[in-house]
Amino acid sequence: MPGSGPVSAPLVLGIETSCDDTACALVDGEGRVLSSVVSSQLAVHRPYGGVVPELAAREQLSAWPLVSEEALARAGVGWERVEAVAATSAPGLVGSLLVGLSLGSAFAWSRGLPFFAVHHLEGHLYSPYLRAGEEAGAPAEPVPAEFVGLVVSGGHTSLYRVREGAIETIAETRDDALGEAFDKVGKRVGLPYPQGPRVDQLAELGDETRSPMPSLAGTEELFFSYSGLKTQAITAIEKLEAAGVECVPGAGEPPFAQPVLDLLAGFRASAVRQILDRLTRFHRRAPFERLAVSGGAAANRLLRRALPEWAAARGVELRLVPLVYSGDNAAMIAFAALRRFRLGLTDDPLTAEVASRRALGTTGTP
Ligand code: KG4
Ligand code: ZN
């Protein structure tokens, strides 16, 4: 842009196709979400009990024209108004990622627009600062220079410290992610994919004290681990079955027996306790003032009830991702790109590459 005045932030078209959702969003330079469209492939994958990568990539491509046109229409802008493009480049399913990154980079290159290849977790990390509900349509909350970010999803359970744009990984899961453990336990009782939200819902009907599941790790370590708890829950289900309790009610989901609901409640309580426990350990070790919690599993009801209390007891300012932006979406990708724009970090649309795995902080992040 000619002249020496400050360059205003662009209207960003965000694209997120890292797994089984096709998402497109328009976010303006102040972080206002003008539109956020997410098309789910649930019906396609449900018969298989999980995401089938080849089907996911094919569905991404066929969903894109409608999803992108819908996002532009809802925002009330045409393609010519887009000033920058951001697409998720990693981590995720390579075939799915390739669809979004190729479409986004081709569009940006053909129009000479700035392009941002965004790490999926970087999208989640800043998403608690997006506004929704009654605040929808307002500029995003300014992202503080320093905060601790917790991302809990189907693939990750990670704690980060963000300082002046630099992202430092504090802890990650050594095995299963939080959402993944919910999915696997739910699958064992016959729930359809994605099982996490249903397990959470069913756990509301149970009494955790009738089926307590102690958290296993008793050290001062910060890492997360959910595979032990998942196995505990599955073993407990097997014991109930051996005692004659029907644990897999089957198609149509007739009501679950009370002992199963209690077991799910015990599992969920232990899973959430582990999150609070790690936050407490880290806060004791290195007190922090702000916590931003995001990711699909940040929709968990118990977690959302427990975190405000945890934060208030320590004087920590908490930002819980709005429910509409907890699962995968493209508004968070466009928003992360705005932060990159301010740091002067753009990517070359001709050389940006996808990766199924990539540590956060290795690509262009200062
Ligand atoms: O962020 P996300 O949409 O996709 C990934 O990046 O993984 O997260 C999806 C994950 C799934 O494992 C899903 O079961 C889990 O988040 N999830 C939940 C809840 N809602 C979604 N897990 C526990 N409780 C919930 N309410
Ligand atoms: Zn995600």
Short mmCIF file of C-alpha atoms in Angstrom, two decimals, residues 9-13 26-29 32 34 77-78 81-85 338:
data_model
loop_
_atom_site.label_atom_id
_atom_site.label_comp_id
_atom_site.label_asym_id
_atom_site.label_seq_id
_atom_site.Cartn_x
_atom_site.Cartn_y
_atom_site.Cartn_z
CA ALA A 9 -5.83 -5.01 8.43
CA PRO A 10 -7.52 -6.81 5.54
CA LEU A 11 -10.86 -8.56 5.13
CA VAL A 12 -9.79 -12.19 5.36
CA LEU A 13 -11.39 -15.22 3.72
CA LEU A 26 -15.14 -13.91 6.41
CA VAL A 27 -13.51 -11.92 9.18
CA ASP A 28 -12.81 -8.21 8.88
CA GLY A 29 -9.64 -6.38 9.93
CA ARG A 32 -15.49 -9.09 13.38
CA LEU A 34 -19.03 -11.42 9.10
CA VAL A 77 -19.63 -9.42 0.04
CA GLY A 78 -18.47 -10.66 -3.34
CA ARG A 81 -13.97 -7.66 -1.75
CA VAL A 82 -11.69 -10.33 -0.26
CA GLU A 83 -8.35 -8.73 0.69
CA ALA A 84 -6.43 -11.72 2.08
CA VAL A 85 -6.78 -15.51 2.23
CA LEU A 338 -4.99 -11.31 11.25
#
